[in-house]
Amino acid sequence: MSVAKKEYKRVTVKSLVEMKQNEEKISMLTSYDYSMAKIVDAAQVDVILVGDSASNVIAGHETTLPITLDQMIYHASSVVRAAKRALVVVDIPFGSYQSDSKEALRSAIRIMKESGAHAVKVEGGSEIRQSVTRILEAGIPVMGHLGLTPQSIYKFGTYTVRAKEEREAEKLKEDAKMLEELGCFGIVLEKIPAKLAQEVAESVSIPIIGIGAGNGVDGQVLVVHDLLGMTHEFNPRFLRRYMNLYEDMSKAISEYVTDVKSRDFPNENESY
Ligand code: KIV
C-alpha cells in the first residue's frame, strides 16, 4: 500500500489541502525543542505542532494554561531551526488571544516574527471569530481546534469525550464550517466521537486532523512524548505507544549512576 502520493520538499498550507484532495493522510506530531524536532522532521512528519502541551510535558504543569507567549516563542524558534521539510504550526497560548482581536493579532505577529514559524493554532469557534478574522487578514495562516479544547478545561471540568450530545455536536459542526469560511487552512478535532469527526471532515474542504477522533478524518496528531512512551502515566484510549522510552531511559540512567558510583565510568579509553 502506498502511503505518500507526492514528494514535498517543504510542506505548506497549500500542500495540506492538496493531500486532502489526493486522499493522502496527513501526519502531525508535536515537538518543543531542536533535537526532537530534527528527528521528527527527518522522519517526514508533515506538520510539527509546537503545542501548548509543552506546559504539561516540558514544564510539568497540570494544564496548558500557565505557559506564556514568550515561552511558546522560545520553543517555536528552537523547532523552526530544525524543521527543513515540515510545516511548523504554533499554539497561541491561553490569555494571548481571547480578550480582543488586536491582542490576538499582536500575539500571532510576535510568534511569526520572533520564531519564524509558518502558522498559528487557536482553540474555539464562534467565540473567537473576530480574532481569527483579524489574524487571517494580516496574512497569517490559522489552524482551528475544536472538541476538547484544553485551554477551556476549567469550563468543561474533565478531559472526557466532547460533543456526544446533539446540541454540542451541532455547534461543533457550525464552528467547523465557520472556520473554513473565514479561511483557516485546517482544524484539529480533539476527543470527539469518530462518526461526528468523519461527518465534519466530509463537510469541509480543509484538512481535519484528529486526536482521539477516529480514522475518518484527514490526518492524525499526537504528543510526541506520549507516542514515545515517555509519559507513562497518561493512558487515554486514543493513544498508540510506539516505544516505552520511560523504561528504556530509566534503565540507561540507572546504569550510568551505577557505573559512576562503582568507578567503572569513565574508563581509560574514555579519558584523555
Ligand atoms: O498542544 C497540543 O499538543 C495540542 C494537540 C494535542 C493537538 O493542541
Short mmCIF file of C-alpha atoms and ligand atoms in Angstrom, two decimals:
data_model
loop_
_atom_site.label_atom_id
_atom_site.label_comp_id
_atom_site.label_asym_id
_atom_site.label_seq_id
_atom_site.Cartn_x
_atom_site.Cartn_y
_atom_site.Cartn_z
CA MET A 1 0.00 0.00 0.00
CA SER A 2 1.44 3.38 -0.94
CA VAL A 3 1.50 5.89 1.93
CA ALA A 4 2.76 9.06 0.23
CA LYS A 5 1.44 10.13 -3.16
CA LYS A 6 3.70 13.11 -3.81
CA GLU A 7 7.12 14.27 -2.61
CA TYR A 8 7.08 17.59 -0.79
CA LYS A 9 10.40 19.47 -0.31
CA ARG A 10 8.62 21.79 2.08
CA VAL A 11 5.08 21.19 3.29
CA THR A 12 2.92 24.31 3.03
CA VAL A 13 -0.67 25.04 3.96
CA LYS A 14 -1.48 24.51 0.27
CA SER A 15 0.21 21.08 0.31
CA LEU A 16 -2.08 20.02 3.14
CA VAL A 17 -5.23 20.89 1.19
CA GLU A 18 -3.73 19.05 -1.79
CA MET A 19 -3.09 15.99 0.41
CA LYS A 20 -6.74 16.01 1.45
CA GLN A 21 -7.82 16.26 -2.19
CA ASN A 22 -5.49 13.35 -3.08
CA GLU A 23 -6.75 11.34 -0.10
CA GLU A 24 -3.24 11.22 1.36
CA LYS A 25 -3.42 11.13 5.16
CA ILE A 26 -1.56 13.93 6.95
CA SER A 27 0.84 13.15 9.81
CA MET A 28 1.25 15.74 12.55
CA LEU A 29 3.27 15.45 15.75
CA THR A 30 4.32 17.86 18.48
CA SER A 31 7.88 18.99 19.21
CA TYR A 32 9.17 21.63 21.56
CA ASP A 33 12.95 21.59 21.07
CA TYR A 34 15.63 21.40 18.37
CA SER A 35 16.89 17.84 18.91
CA MET A 36 13.44 16.23 18.92
CA ALA A 37 12.20 18.35 16.01
CA LYS A 38 15.22 17.26 13.93
CA ILE A 39 14.25 13.60 14.36
CA VAL A 40 10.56 14.28 13.76
CA ASP A 41 11.31 16.30 10.62
CA ALA A 42 13.74 13.70 9.23
CA ALA A 43 11.03 11.05 9.73
CA GLN A 44 8.91 13.02 7.22
CA VAL A 45 6.18 14.13 9.60
CA ASP A 46 4.15 16.63 7.56
CA VAL A 47 3.27 19.11 10.30
CA ILE A 48 5.16 19.83 13.51
CA LEU A 49 2.94 21.35 16.16
CA VAL A 50 4.64 23.42 18.81
CA GLY A 51 1.75 22.70 21.14
CA ASP A 52 0.96 24.43 24.38
CA SER A 53 1.09 20.85 25.72
CA ALA A 54 4.68 21.97 26.38
CA SER A 55 3.10 23.35 29.55
CA ASN A 56 2.38 19.72 30.60
CA VAL A 57 5.19 17.62 29.18
CA ILE A 58 8.06 20.11 29.36
CA ALA A 59 7.18 22.35 32.30
CA GLY A 60 5.19 19.82 34.38
CA HIS A 61 2.06 21.94 34.84
CA GLU A 62 -1.27 20.21 35.30
CA THR A 63 -2.90 22.21 32.50
CA THR A 64 -1.89 24.17 29.39
CA LEU A 65 -2.99 27.47 30.94
CA PRO A 66 0.24 28.70 32.59
CA ILE A 67 2.53 28.68 29.53
CA THR A 68 3.34 32.20 28.30
CA LEU A 69 3.71 33.71 24.85
CA ASP A 70 7.46 34.26 25.44
CA GLN A 71 7.88 30.59 26.38
CA MET A 72 5.96 29.43 23.28
CA ILE A 73 8.17 31.64 21.11
CA TYR A 74 11.31 30.13 22.70
CA HIS A 75 10.09 26.57 21.98
CA ALA A 76 8.94 27.51 18.48
CA SER A 77 12.21 29.14 17.44
CA SER A 78 14.13 26.01 18.52
CA VAL A 79 11.80 23.82 16.43
CA VAL A 80 11.95 26.12 13.40
CA ARG A 81 15.77 25.84 13.34
CA ALA A 82 15.39 22.05 12.98
CA ALA A 83 12.46 21.76 10.56
CA LYS A 84 13.64 21.57 6.96
CA ARG A 85 10.54 19.94 5.46
CA ALA A 86 7.63 20.11 7.90
CA LEU A 87 5.17 22.94 8.24
CA VAL A 88 5.61 24.42 11.73
CA VAL A 89 2.38 25.42 13.49
CA VAL A 90 2.46 27.14 16.89
CA ASP A 91 -0.28 27.27 19.53
CA ILE A 92 -1.15 30.79 20.65
CA PRO A 93 -1.24 30.28 24.42
CA PHE A 94 -4.15 30.92 26.76
CA GLY A 95 -4.65 34.58 27.53
CA SER A 96 -2.91 35.86 24.40
CA TYR A 97 -5.87 35.99 22.00
CA GLN A 98 -9.16 35.70 23.88
CA SER A 99 -9.55 39.21 25.26
CA ASP A 100 -9.68 41.11 21.95
CA SER A 101 -8.76 40.69 18.32
CA LYS A 102 -6.00 43.33 18.41
CA GLU A 103 -4.20 41.41 21.13
CA ALA A 104 -4.73 38.20 19.15
CA LEU A 105 -3.09 39.76 16.10
CA ARG A 106 -0.18 41.14 18.16
CA SER A 107 0.43 37.67 19.64
CA ALA A 108 0.28 35.97 16.24
CA ILE A 109 2.67 38.55 14.75
CA ARG A 110 5.13 38.04 17.61
CA ILE A 111 5.09 34.27 17.03
CA MET A 112 5.64 34.62 13.27
CA LYS A 113 8.32 37.34 13.55
CA GLU A 114 10.29 36.07 16.53
CA SER A 115 10.18 32.31 15.89
CA GLY A 116 9.99 32.09 12.11
CA ALA A 117 7.07 29.63 12.32
CA HIS A 118 4.68 29.15 9.39
CA ALA A 119 1.25 29.26 11.04
CA VAL A 120 -0.60 29.56 14.34
CA LYS A 121 -3.31 27.49 16.02
CA VAL A 122 -6.13 28.74 18.24
CA GLU A 123 -8.81 26.96 20.26
CA GLY A 124 -12.52 27.70 19.87
CA GLY A 125 -15.24 28.57 17.38
CA SER A 126 -17.70 31.45 17.15
CA GLU A 127 -16.37 32.96 20.42
CA ILE A 128 -13.04 33.83 18.76
CA ARG A 129 -14.37 34.70 15.31
CA GLN A 130 -13.03 38.27 15.34
CA SER A 131 -9.58 37.22 16.47
CA VAL A 132 -9.34 34.56 13.76
CA THR A 133 -10.53 37.05 11.12
CA ARG A 134 -8.00 39.68 12.14
CA ILE A 135 -5.05 37.25 12.17
CA LEU A 136 -6.04 35.87 8.76
CA GLU A 137 -6.40 39.40 7.34
CA ALA A 138 -2.76 40.02 8.29
CA GLY A 139 -1.78 37.11 6.05
CA ILE A 140 -1.02 34.66 8.86
CA PRO A 141 -2.30 31.10 8.29
CA VAL A 142 -4.57 29.91 11.09
CA MET A 143 -5.47 26.40 12.19
CA GLY A 144 -8.57 25.91 14.34
CA HIS A 145 -9.03 23.49 17.25
CA LEU A 146 -12.48 22.22 18.29
CA GLY A 147 -13.92 19.49 20.52
CA LEU A 148 -11.89 19.06 23.68
CA THR A 149 -10.03 22.34 23.90
CA PRO A 150 -7.62 22.04 26.85
CA GLN A 151 -7.39 25.82 27.38
CA SER A 152 -11.06 25.64 28.50
CA ILE A 153 -10.56 22.72 30.87
CA TYR A 154 -11.97 24.58 33.86
CA LYS A 155 -15.17 25.24 31.91
CA PHE A 156 -15.53 21.53 30.96
CA GLY A 157 -14.37 20.21 34.33
CA THR A 158 -12.94 16.96 32.89
CA TYR A 159 -10.94 15.67 29.91
CA THR A 160 -13.75 13.32 28.80
CA VAL A 161 -15.07 12.94 25.23
CA ARG A 162 -16.81 16.09 23.94
CA ALA A 163 -19.79 16.65 21.63
CA LYS A 164 -21.65 13.45 22.50
CA GLU A 165 -24.83 15.48 22.96
CA GLU A 166 -26.74 16.72 19.91
CA ARG A 167 -26.50 20.42 20.83
CA GLU A 168 -22.74 20.43 21.30
CA ALA A 169 -22.27 18.34 18.13
CA GLU A 170 -24.37 20.84 16.12
CA LYS A 171 -22.33 23.79 17.44
CA LEU A 172 -19.10 21.96 16.59
CA LYS A 173 -20.29 21.39 13.01
CA GLU A 174 -21.27 25.06 12.66
CA ASP A 175 -17.93 26.19 14.11
CA ALA A 176 -16.01 23.98 11.68
CA LYS A 177 -17.94 25.47 8.75
CA MET A 178 -17.33 28.97 10.08
CA LEU A 179 -13.57 28.39 10.44
CA GLU A 180 -13.46 27.07 6.87
CA GLU A 181 -15.40 30.08 5.56
CA LEU A 182 -13.15 32.52 7.41
CA GLY A 183 -10.14 30.98 5.65
CA CYS A 184 -8.48 28.65 8.18
CA PHE A 185 -6.25 26.10 6.46
CA GLY A 186 -7.14 23.21 8.78
CA ILE A 187 -8.80 22.19 12.03
CA VAL A 188 -7.74 19.89 14.87
CA LEU A 189 -10.63 17.88 16.32
CA GLU A 190 -9.82 16.52 19.76
CA LYS A 191 -11.59 13.70 21.60
CA ILE A 192 -14.99 13.58 19.92
CA PRO A 193 -17.00 10.63 18.54
CA ALA A 194 -15.43 9.17 15.37
CA LYS A 195 -18.73 9.39 13.46
CA LEU A 196 -19.06 13.12 14.12
CA ALA A 197 -15.42 13.75 13.20
CA GLN A 198 -15.88 11.93 9.89
CA GLU A 199 -19.03 13.92 9.16
CA VAL A 200 -17.12 17.17 9.74
CA ALA A 201 -14.18 16.01 7.57
CA GLU A 202 -16.59 15.19 4.74
CA SER A 203 -18.42 18.50 5.02
CA VAL A 204 -15.42 20.84 4.64
CA SER A 205 -12.70 21.22 2.02
CA ILE A 206 -9.90 21.95 4.51
CA PRO A 207 -7.98 19.15 6.28
CA ILE A 208 -9.34 17.84 9.58
CA ILE A 209 -6.64 16.46 11.86
CA GLY A 210 -7.84 14.23 14.67
CA ILE A 211 -6.60 13.28 18.11
CA GLY A 212 -9.00 10.81 19.67
CA ALA A 213 -11.37 11.47 16.77
CA GLY A 214 -11.18 8.15 14.90
CA ASN A 215 -9.91 7.22 11.45
CA GLY A 216 -12.42 9.01 9.23
CA VAL A 217 -10.54 12.31 9.30
CA ASP A 218 -7.75 13.62 7.03
CA GLY A 219 -4.83 13.16 9.39
CA GLN A 220 -3.70 12.41 12.93
CA VAL A 221 -1.79 14.28 15.61
CA LEU A 222 -0.20 13.04 18.84
CA VAL A 223 2.03 14.49 21.51
CA VAL A 224 5.50 13.11 20.75
CA HIS A 225 6.26 12.31 24.41
CA ASP A 226 3.09 10.15 24.51
CA LEU A 227 3.91 8.33 21.25
CA LEU A 228 7.41 7.53 22.55
CA GLY A 229 6.12 6.33 25.92
CA MET A 230 7.91 8.95 27.99
CA THR A 231 4.66 9.96 29.72
CA HIS A 232 3.92 6.50 31.09
CA GLU A 233 1.15 7.64 33.46
CA PHE A 234 -1.01 9.08 30.63
CA ASN A 235 -3.13 6.28 29.15
CA PRO A 236 -6.06 7.57 27.08
CA ARG A 237 -7.75 5.07 24.78
CA PHE A 238 -6.75 7.04 21.67
CA LEU A 239 -3.02 6.79 22.36
CA ARG A 240 -0.87 4.29 20.46
CA ARG A 241 2.58 3.98 22.03
CA TYR A 242 5.36 3.10 19.62
CA MET A 243 8.05 2.77 22.32
CA ASN A 244 8.41 2.56 26.05
CA LEU A 245 11.06 5.25 26.39
CA TYR A 246 10.29 5.82 30.08
CA GLU A 247 11.52 2.31 30.86
CA ASP A 248 14.46 2.40 28.44
CA MET A 249 15.63 5.81 29.65
CA SER A 250 15.23 4.89 33.32
CA LYS A 251 17.31 1.75 32.76
CA ALA A 252 20.06 3.63 30.89
CA ILE A 253 20.25 6.39 33.51
CA SER A 254 20.32 3.88 36.39
CA GLU A 255 23.21 2.06 34.67
CA TYR A 256 25.07 5.37 34.37
CA VAL A 257 24.60 6.04 38.10
CA THR A 258 25.87 2.53 38.92
CA ASP A 259 28.92 2.99 36.65
CA VAL A 260 29.80 6.34 38.22
CA LYS A 261 29.40 5.02 41.77
CA SER A 262 31.44 1.89 41.01
CA ARG A 263 34.18 3.98 39.30
CA ASP A 264 33.63 1.98 36.08
CA PHE A 265 32.91 5.21 34.18
CA PRO A 266 34.98 6.75 32.73
CA ASN A 267 37.46 4.01 31.79
CA GLU A 268 40.88 4.55 30.21
CA ASN A 269 39.50 4.77 26.66
CA GLU A 270 37.06 7.41 27.76
CA SER A 271 39.80 9.55 29.32
CA TYR A 272 42.48 11.90 27.88
O1 KIV B 1 -0.97 21.34 22.50
C1 KIV B 1 -1.08 20.30 21.85
O2 KIV B 1 -0.22 19.41 21.87
C2 KIV B 1 -2.27 20.11 21.03
C3 KIV B 1 -2.51 18.77 20.44
C4 KIV B 1 -2.93 17.81 21.46
C5 KIV B 1 -3.45 18.83 19.31
O3 KIV B 1 -3.02 21.03 20.88
#
